[in-house]
Coordinates of C-alpha atoms and ligand atoms in Angstrom, one line a residue:
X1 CA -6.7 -3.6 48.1
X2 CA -8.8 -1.2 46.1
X3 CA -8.0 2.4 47.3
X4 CA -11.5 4.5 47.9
X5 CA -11.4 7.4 45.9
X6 CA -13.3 10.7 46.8
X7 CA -15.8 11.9 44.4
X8 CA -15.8 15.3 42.4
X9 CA -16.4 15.6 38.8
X10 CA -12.7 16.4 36.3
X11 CA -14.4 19.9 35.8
X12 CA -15.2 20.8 39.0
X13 CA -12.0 19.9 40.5
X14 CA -9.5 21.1 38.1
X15 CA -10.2 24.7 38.5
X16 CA -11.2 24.5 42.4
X17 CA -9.0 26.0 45.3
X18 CA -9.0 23.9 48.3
X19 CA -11.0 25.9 50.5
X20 CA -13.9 25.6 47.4
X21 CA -13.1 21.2 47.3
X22 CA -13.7 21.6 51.0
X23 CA -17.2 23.0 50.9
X24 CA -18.0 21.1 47.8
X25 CA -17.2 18.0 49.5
X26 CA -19.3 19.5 52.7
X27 CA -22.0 19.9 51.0
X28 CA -21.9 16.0 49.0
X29 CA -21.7 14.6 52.4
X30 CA -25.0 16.8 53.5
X31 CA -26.8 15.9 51.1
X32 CA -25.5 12.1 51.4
X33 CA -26.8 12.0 54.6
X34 CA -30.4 13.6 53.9
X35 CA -30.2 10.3 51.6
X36 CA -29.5 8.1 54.3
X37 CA -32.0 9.3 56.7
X38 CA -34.6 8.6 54.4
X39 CA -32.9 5.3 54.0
X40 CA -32.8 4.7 57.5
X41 CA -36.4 5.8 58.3
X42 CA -37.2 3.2 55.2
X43 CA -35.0 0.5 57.2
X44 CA -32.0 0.5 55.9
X45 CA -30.4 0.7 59.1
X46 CA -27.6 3.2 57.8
X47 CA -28.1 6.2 59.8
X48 CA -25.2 5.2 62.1
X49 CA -22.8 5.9 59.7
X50 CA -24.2 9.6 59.1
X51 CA -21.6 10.8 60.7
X52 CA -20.2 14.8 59.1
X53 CA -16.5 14.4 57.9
X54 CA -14.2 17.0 59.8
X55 CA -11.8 18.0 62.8
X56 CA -14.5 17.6 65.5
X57 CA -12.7 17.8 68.9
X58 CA -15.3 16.6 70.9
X59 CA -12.8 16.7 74.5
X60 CA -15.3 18.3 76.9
X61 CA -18.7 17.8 76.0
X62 CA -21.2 16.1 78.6
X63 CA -22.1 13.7 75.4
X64 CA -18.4 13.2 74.9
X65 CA -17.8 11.6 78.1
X66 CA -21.1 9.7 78.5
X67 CA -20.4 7.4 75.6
X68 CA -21.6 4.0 77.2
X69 CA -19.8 2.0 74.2
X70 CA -16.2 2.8 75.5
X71 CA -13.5 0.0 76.1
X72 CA -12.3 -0.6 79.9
X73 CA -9.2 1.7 80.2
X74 CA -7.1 -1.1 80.5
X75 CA -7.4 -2.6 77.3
X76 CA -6.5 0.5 75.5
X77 CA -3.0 0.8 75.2
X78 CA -1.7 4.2 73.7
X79 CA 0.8 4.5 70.6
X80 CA 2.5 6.8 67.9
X81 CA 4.2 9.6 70.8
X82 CA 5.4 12.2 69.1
X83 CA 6.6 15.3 70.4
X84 CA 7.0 19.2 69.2
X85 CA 8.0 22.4 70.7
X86 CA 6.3 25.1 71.7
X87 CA 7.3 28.9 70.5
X88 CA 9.9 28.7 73.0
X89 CA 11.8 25.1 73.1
X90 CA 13.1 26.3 76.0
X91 CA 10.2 26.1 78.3
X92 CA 7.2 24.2 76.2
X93 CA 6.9 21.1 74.8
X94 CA 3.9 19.4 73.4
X95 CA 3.5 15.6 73.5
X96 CA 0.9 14.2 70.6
X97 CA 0.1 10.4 70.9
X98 CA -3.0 8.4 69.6
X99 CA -5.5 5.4 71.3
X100 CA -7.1 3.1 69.5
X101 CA -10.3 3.7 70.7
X102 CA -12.1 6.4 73.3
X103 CA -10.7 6.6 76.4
X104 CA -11.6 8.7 79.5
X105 CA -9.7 11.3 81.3
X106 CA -6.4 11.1 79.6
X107 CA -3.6 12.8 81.4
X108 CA 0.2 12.7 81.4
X109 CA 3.1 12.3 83.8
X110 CA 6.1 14.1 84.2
X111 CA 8.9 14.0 86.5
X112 CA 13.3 14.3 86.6
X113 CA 13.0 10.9 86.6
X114 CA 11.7 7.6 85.2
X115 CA 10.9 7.0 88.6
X116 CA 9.4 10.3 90.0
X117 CA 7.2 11.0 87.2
X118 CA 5.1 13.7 89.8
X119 CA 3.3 15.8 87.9
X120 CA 0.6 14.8 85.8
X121 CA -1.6 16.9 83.5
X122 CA -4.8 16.1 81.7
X123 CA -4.9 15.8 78.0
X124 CA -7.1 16.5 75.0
X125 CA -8.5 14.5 72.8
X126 CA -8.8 15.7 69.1
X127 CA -10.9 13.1 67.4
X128 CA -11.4 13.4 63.8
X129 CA -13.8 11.3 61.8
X130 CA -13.5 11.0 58.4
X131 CA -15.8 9.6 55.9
X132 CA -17.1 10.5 52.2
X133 CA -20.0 8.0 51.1
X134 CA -18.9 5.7 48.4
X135 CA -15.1 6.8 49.0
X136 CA -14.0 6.7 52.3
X137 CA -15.4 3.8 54.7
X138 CA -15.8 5.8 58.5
X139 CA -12.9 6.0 60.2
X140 CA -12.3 7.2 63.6
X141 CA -9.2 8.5 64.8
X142 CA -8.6 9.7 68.9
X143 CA -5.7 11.6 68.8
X144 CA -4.1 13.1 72.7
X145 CA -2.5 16.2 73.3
X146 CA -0.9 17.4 76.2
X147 CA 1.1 20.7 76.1
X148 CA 3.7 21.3 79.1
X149 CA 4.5 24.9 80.2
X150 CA 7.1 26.5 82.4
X151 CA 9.7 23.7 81.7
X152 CA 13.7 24.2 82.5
X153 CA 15.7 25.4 79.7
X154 CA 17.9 22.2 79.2
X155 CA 16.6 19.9 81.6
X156 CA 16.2 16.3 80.6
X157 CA 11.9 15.3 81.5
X158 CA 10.7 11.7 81.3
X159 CA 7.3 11.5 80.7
X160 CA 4.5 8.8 80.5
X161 CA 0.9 8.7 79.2
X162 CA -2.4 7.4 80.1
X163 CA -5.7 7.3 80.4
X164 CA -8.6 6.0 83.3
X165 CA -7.9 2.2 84.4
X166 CA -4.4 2.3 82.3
X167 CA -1.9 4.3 84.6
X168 CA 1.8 4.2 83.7
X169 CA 3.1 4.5 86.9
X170 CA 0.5 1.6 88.6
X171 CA 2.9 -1.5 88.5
X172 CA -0.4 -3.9 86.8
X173 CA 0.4 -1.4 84.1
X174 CA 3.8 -0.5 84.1
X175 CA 3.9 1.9 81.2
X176 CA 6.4 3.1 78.7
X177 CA 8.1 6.1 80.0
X178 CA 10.0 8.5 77.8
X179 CA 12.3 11.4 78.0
X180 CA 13.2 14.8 76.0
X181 CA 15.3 17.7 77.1
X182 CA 14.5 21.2 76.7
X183 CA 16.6 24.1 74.4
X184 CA 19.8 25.1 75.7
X185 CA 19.2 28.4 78.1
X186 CA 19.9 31.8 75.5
X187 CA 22.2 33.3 78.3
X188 CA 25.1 31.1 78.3
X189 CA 26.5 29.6 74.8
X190 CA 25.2 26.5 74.0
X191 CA 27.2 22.9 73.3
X192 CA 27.5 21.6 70.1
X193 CA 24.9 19.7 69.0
X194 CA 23.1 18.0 65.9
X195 CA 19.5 18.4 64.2
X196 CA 18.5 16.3 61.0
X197 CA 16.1 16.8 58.6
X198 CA 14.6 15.5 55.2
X199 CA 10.8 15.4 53.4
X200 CA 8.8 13.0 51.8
X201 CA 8.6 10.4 54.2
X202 CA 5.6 8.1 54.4
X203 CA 5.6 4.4 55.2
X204 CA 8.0 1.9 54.2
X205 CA 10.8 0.1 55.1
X206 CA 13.2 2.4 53.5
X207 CA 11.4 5.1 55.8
X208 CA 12.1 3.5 58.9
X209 CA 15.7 2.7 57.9
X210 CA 16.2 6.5 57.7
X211 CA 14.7 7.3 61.0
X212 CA 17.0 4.5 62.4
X213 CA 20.2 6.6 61.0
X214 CA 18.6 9.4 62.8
X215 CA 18.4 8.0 66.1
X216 CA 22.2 7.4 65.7
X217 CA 23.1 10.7 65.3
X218 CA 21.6 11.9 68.5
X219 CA 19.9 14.8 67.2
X220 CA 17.8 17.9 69.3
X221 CA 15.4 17.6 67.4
X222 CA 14.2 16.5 63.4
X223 CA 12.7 18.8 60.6
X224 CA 10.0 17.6 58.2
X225 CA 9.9 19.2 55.3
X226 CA 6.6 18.3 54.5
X227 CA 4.6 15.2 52.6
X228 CA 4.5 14.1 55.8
X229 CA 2.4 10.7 55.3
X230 CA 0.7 10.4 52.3
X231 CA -2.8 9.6 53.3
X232 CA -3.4 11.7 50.1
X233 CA -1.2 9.5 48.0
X234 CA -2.1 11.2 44.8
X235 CA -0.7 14.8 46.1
X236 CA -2.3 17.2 43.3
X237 CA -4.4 19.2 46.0
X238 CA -7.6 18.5 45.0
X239 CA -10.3 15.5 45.5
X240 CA -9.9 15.0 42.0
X241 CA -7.1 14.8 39.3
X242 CA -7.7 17.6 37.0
X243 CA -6.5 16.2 33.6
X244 CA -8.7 13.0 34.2
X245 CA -6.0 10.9 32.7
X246 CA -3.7 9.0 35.8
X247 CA -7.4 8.7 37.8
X248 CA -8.7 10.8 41.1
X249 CA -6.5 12.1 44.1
X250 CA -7.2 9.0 46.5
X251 CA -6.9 9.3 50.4
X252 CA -7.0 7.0 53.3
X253 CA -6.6 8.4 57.1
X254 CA -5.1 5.0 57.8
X255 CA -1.7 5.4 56.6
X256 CA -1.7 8.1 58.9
X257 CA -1.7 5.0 61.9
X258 CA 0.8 3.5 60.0
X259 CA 3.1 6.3 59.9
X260 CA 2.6 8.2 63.4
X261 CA 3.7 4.1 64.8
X262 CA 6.2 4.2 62.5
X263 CA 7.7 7.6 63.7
X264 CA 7.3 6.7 67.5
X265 CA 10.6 5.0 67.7
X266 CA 12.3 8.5 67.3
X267 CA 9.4 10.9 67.3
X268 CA 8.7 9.6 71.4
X269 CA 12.1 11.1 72.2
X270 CA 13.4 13.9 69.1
X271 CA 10.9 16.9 68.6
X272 CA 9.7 16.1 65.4
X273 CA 8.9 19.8 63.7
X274 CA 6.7 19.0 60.8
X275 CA 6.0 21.8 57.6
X276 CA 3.7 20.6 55.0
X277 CA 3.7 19.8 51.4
X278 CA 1.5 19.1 48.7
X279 CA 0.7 15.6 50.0
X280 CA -0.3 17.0 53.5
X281 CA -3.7 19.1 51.8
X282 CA -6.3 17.5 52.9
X283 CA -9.5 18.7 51.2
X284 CA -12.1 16.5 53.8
X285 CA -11.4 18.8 57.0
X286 CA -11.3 22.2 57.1
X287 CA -11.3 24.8 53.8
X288 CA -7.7 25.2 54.2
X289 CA -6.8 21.4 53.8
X290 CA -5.0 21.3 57.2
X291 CA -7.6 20.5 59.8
X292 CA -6.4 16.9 59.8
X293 CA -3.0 17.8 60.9
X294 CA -4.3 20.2 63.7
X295 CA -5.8 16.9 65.0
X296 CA -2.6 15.0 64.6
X297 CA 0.1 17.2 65.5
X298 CA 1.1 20.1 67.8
X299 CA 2.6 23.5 66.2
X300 CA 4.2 26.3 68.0
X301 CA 1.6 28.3 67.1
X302 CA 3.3 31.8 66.4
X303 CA 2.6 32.3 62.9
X304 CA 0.0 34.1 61.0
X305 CA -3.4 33.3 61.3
X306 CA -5.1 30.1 59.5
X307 CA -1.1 29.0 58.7
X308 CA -0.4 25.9 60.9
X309 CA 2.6 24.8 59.7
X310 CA 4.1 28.6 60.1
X311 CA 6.4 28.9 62.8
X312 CA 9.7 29.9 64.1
X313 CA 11.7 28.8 67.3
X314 CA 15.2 29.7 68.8
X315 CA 18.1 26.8 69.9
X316 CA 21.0 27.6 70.6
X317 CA 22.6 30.0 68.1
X318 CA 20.1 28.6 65.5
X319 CA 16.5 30.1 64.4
X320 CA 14.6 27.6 62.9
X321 CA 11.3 28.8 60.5
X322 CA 9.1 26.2 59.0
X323 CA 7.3 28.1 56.1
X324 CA 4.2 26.5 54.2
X325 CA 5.1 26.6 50.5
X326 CA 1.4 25.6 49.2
X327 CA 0.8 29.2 49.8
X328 CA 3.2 30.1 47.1
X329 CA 3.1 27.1 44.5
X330 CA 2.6 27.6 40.7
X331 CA 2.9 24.0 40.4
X332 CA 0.1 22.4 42.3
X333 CA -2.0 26.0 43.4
X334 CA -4.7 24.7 45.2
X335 CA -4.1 26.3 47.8
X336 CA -2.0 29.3 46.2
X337 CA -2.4 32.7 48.2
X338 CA -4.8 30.9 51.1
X339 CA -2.7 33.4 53.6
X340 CA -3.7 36.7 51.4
X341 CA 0.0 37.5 51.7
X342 CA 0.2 37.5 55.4
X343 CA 3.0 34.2 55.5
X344 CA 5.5 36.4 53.5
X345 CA 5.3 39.7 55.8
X346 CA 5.0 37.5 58.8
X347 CA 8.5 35.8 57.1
X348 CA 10.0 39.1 56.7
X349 CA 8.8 40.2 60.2
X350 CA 10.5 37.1 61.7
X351 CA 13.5 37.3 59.6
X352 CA 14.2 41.4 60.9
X353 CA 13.7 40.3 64.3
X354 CA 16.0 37.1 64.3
X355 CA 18.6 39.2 62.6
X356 CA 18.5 41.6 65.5
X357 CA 18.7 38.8 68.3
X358 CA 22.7 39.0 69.5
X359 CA 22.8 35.1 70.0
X360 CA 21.4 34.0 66.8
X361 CA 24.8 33.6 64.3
X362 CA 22.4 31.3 61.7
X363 CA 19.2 31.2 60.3
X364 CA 17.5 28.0 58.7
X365 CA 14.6 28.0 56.8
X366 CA 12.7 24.8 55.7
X367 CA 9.8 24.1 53.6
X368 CA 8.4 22.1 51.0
X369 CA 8.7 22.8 47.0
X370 CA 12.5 23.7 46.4
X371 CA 13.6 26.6 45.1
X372 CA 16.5 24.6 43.2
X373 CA 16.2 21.4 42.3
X374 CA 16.8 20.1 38.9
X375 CA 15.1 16.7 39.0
X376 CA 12.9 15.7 35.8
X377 CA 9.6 15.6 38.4
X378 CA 9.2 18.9 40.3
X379 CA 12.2 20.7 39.6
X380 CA 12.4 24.2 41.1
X381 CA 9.0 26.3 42.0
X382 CA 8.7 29.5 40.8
X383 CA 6.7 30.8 43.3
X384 CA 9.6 30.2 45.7
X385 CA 11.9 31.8 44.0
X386 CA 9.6 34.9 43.5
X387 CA 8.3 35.6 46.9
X388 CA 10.9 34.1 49.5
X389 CA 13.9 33.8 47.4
X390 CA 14.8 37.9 47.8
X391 CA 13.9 37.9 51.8
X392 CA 16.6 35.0 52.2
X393 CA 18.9 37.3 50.2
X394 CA 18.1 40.4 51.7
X395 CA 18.5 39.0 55.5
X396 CA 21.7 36.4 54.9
X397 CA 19.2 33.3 55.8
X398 CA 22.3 30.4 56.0
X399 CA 20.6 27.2 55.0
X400 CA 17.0 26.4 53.1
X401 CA 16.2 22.6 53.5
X402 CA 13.3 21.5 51.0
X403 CA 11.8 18.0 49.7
X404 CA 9.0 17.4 46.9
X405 CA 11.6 16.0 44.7
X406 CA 12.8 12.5 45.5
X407 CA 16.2 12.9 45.9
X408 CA 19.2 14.7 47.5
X409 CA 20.6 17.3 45.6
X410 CA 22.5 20.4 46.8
X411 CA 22.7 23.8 45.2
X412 CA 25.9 26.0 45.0
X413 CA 25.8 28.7 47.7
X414 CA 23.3 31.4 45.7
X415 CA 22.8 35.0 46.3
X416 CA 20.8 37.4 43.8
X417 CA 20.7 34.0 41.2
X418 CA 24.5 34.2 41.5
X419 CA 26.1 30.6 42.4
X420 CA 29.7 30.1 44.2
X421 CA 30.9 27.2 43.3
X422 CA 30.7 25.1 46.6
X423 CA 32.2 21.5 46.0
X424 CA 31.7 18.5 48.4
X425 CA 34.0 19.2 51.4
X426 CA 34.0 23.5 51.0
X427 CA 33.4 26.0 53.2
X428 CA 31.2 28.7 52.2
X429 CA 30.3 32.3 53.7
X430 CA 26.8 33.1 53.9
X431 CA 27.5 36.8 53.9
X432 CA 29.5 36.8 50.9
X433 CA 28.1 33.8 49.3
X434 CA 24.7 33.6 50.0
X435 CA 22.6 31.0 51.3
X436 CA 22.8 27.5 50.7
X437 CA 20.0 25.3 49.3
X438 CA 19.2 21.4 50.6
X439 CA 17.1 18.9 49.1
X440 CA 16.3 16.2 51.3
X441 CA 13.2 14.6 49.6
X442 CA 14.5 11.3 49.6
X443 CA 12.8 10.1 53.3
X444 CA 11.8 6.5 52.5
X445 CA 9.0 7.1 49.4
X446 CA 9.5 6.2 45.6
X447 CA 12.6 7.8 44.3
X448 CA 13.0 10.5 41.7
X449 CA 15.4 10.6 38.8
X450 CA 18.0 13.8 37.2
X451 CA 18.3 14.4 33.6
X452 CA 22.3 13.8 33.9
X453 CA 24.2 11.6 36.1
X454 CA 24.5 11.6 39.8
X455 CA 27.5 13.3 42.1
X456 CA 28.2 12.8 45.2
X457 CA 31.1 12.2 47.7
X458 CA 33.2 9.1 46.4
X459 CA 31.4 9.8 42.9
X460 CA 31.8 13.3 41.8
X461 CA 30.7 13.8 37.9
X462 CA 31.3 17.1 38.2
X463 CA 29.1 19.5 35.3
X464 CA 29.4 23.0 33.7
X465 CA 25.7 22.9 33.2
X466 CA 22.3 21.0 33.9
X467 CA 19.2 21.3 32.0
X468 CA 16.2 21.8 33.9
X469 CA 12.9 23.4 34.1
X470 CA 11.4 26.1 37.3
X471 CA 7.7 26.0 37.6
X472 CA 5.7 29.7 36.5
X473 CA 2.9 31.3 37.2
X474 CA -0.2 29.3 35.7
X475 CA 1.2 25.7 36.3
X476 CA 3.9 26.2 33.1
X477 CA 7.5 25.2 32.8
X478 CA 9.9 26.9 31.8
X479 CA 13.4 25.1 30.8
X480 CA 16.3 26.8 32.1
X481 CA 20.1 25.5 32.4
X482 CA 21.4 25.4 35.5
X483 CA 25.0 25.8 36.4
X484 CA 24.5 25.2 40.6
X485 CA 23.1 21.5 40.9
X486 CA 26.4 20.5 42.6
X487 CA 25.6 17.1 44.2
X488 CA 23.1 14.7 43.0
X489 CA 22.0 11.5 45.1
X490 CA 19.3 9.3 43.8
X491 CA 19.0 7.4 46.9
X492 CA 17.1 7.2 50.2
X493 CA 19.0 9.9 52.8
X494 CA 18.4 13.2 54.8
X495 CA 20.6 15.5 56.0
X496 CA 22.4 16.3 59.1
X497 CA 23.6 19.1 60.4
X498 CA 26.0 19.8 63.3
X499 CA 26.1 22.9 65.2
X500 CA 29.0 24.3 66.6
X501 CA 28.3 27.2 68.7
X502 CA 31.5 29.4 69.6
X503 CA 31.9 33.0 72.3
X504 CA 32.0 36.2 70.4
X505 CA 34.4 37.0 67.3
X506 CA 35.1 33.2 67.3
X507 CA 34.1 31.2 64.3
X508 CA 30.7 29.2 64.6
X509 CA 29.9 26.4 62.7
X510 CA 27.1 24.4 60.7
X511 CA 28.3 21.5 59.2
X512 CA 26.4 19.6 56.3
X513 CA 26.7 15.9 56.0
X514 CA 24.4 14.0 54.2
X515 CA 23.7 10.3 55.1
X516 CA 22.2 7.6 52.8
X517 CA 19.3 5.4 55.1
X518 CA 22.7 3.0 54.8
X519 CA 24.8 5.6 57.2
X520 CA 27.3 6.3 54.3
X521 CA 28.1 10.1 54.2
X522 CA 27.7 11.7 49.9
X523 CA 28.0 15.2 50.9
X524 CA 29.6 17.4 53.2
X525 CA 29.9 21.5 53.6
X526 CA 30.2 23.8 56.2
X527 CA 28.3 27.0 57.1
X528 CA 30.9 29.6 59.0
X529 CA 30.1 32.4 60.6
X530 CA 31.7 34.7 63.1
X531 CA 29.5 34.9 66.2
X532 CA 27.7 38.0 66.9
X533 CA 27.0 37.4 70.5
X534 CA 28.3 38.8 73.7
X535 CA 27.9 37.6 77.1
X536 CA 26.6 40.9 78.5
X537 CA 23.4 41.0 76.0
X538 CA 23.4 37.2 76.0
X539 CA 22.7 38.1 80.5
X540 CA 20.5 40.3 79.3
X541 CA 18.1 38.0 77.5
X542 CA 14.8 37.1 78.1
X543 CA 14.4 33.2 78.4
X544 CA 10.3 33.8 77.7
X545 CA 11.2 35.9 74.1
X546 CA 10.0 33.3 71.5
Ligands
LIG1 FE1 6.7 14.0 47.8
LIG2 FE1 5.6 17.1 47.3

């Protein structure tokens, strides 16, 4: 089936920042619609489909609710679950899931049990139409939201959803019921335990093999590293290509269905932390291309301002921060500098503070475009490497996880643009070595390919040197060789990492395996630290400080 493609002329586009496509692409719908109302008043019946493109939550209007054209409650079933924490894991989780069509009065149920599911809370509804005459046929999307405060720091909940006339708990229902458990308490040491992460996702079969890997390894929760979908299956950042040559940047909402029922088998259960990539601008619904994913997913919500996808959270011994590398790309800059600077001092900001928590040992950063990656597609982004590069440095951040490129490959530990050689099975110090960089881009969509020969666990090819490229300033690559690309996977996989937590002076633990969508294991290092924390400040700690 012919994709619809959105409509801006090569010159326009090519020198356009997002938040300019957006109001461009405003202001063609306007004027579309004038067109139609004339239409219509001539008879052509087409007003209906007038509807403005954008993130309209409509949730509490009288209008909203009077819609006489809605579905009994019963015959809408909800789908796609997926959950996300809150600043504080500890106490707030958000739970995201979609209907098929309007439905009144959602709410959700939560209890200690599948059976005592007590308290319910109402939900919102963030629907979003989309629709760009002659490009995109209307859609409508209802996506539900309900975010849960004053939870138990690790306390397993079971939850359910629903809506009027389709009640989880009324037996002519009988709903699915779910369960997630909150972040470990910050005052006592936490039990080991696993997250996973990897980018570049979307829907396929290879897609859904990784996710079931996931699921095996039982993790806390999964990290996105952005290209979350691709409903913008072109990916350059703008409604149109800019060299004219390989056709328009094409987009369908749809695969967004597809991949949100796709992700419920894991996302229902594993807070599923999303950053976004190229892929994930979105020029039809809000000037910085992310409106679409406000409708779709919950953040934590203590970044900067107009920055989603920026956000930080504490388990365990671990501080997670998602960063939103569009802000800093050279390669694809459509949205290049949209934060005016604020995502980097909010970065450093976040990165002082972790550093001063007593029970955070590690810090893990993940984001989109690598900072080192030597694959012949993306490569490594300058823009990385010049404004977050040094603040990983400077505060000892342990592991970056990135995707864009198509593969797996991982970097020797680097500090200053100085690599340790870190072989498949090392141990490395982040405070003498430096940081370590991932790249999990090989979720389930086409694969990449190196310019030399892969190596991984069972397969080392071992080189001195790689050719490669890093992405500058003004969209030009530079060719650089590379002596850090230590493992190389062509393949689909993600990475895992286990956490092993440890009392004070004691050595603590990451430990880096990477998994094909098969299970097999191609790479494997450990993080160590000694832990910093003591149980007296540890008593100390406030449960509420996100
Ligand atoms: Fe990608
Ligand atoms: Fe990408």
């Amino acid at each position: 089936m012919e994709i619809p493609r959105m409509g801006l002329p090569d010159h326009l586009a090519a020198r356009l920042s997002m938040a300019e496509q957006h109001e461009l692409l405003r202001k063609k719908i306007r004027m579309s619609r004038r067109g139609m109302l004339v239409a219509g008043a001539a008879g052509a019946g087409a007003v209906a489909a007038a509807g403005i493109a954008g993130p309209a939550f409509a949730n509490n209007t009288a209008e909203f609710w009077q819609q006489p054209d809605r579905l009994p409650g019963h015959l809408v079933v909800p789908f796609a679950r997926h959950l996300a924490y809150g600043a504080n894991p500890r106490s707030q989780v958000s739970v995201g899931w979609q209907v098929p069509s309007l439905v009144t009065r959602p709410f959700l149920r939560y209890g200690d049990s599948p059976w005592n599911l007590g308290h319910k809370v109402p939900a919102e509804i963030r629907a979003l139409h989309s629709e760009v005459p002659g490009a995109i046929a209307p859609v409508d999307q209802y996506y539900v939201h309900a975010a849960l405060n004053g939870l138990q720091p690790g306390k397993t909940y079971f939850y359910a959803v629903g809506h009027d006339g389709y009640d989880p708990t009324d037996l002519s229902t009988f709903g699915r019921v779910d369960s997630f458990t909150t972040a470990p308490s910050r005052r006592r040491i936490a039990a080991p335990f696993t997250f996973t992460a990897f980018g570049d996702q979307g829907v396929s079969y290879h897609a859904l093999s990784n996710d079931g890997i996931i699921a095996q390894q039982n993790p806390a929760f999964h990290l996105h590293a952005g290209d979350i979908a691709y409903g913008d299956s072109s990916g350059a950042g703008k409604p149109v290509s800019s060299d004219g040559s390989n056709g328009t940047d094409v987009y369908d909402p749809r695969i967004w269905d597809q991949f949100l029922a796709q992700t419920e088998s894991i996302a229902a259960s594993v807070p599923w932390m999303v950053a976004t990539g190229n892929h994930d601008m979105e020029a039809l619904y809000s000037p910085n291309g992310y409106g679409g994913d406000i409708a779709r997913f919950d953040f934590p919500g203590n970044g900067p301002q107009h920055c989603p996808s920026v956000y930080s959270y504490i388990f365990g011994n671990v501080a997670v921060i998602s960063l939103d590398a569009n802000d800093v790309s050279y390669e694809i800059p459509a949205n290049l500098g949209y934060s005016g600077g604020s995502q980097t001092k909010w970065l450093e900001d976040r990165l002082k503070f972790l550093r001063q928590q007593p029970d955070v040992d590690f810090v893990v950063v993940f984001f989109h475009h690598c900072a080192y990656s030597t694959t012949n597609q993306h490569a490594s982004e300058g823009g990385v490497r010049t404004q977050w590069v040094p603040l990983f440095d400077k505060y000892q951040v342990d592991l970056v996880v990135n995707g864009h490129n198509h593969i797996y490959e991982r970097a020797d530990a680097l500090k200053g643009g100085v690599s340790k050689q870190t072989p498949i099975g090392a141990t490395t110090h982040p405070e003498r070595d430096g940081t370590t960089y991932v790249t999990a881009g090989a979720a389930g969509r086409s694969l990449y390919s190196f310019p030399v020969p892969d190596s991984y666990a069972g397969h080392v090819n071992d080189l001195d040197s790689v050719p490669s490229y890093v992405w500058a300033n003004g969209t030009v690559k530079v060719t650089e060789t590379v002596t850090w690309s230590r493992v190389r996977y062509t393949g689909y996989s993600f990475l895992a990492v286990d956490v092993q937590p440890a009392a004070e002076g004691r050595k603590t633990t990451l430990t880096l395996r990477a998994l094909t969508e098969a299970g097999q294991e191609i790479d494997r290092v450990v993080i160590e630290r000694t832990a910093g924390g003591d149980g007296r400040k540890r008593a100390a700690l406030d449960e509420n400080q996100a």
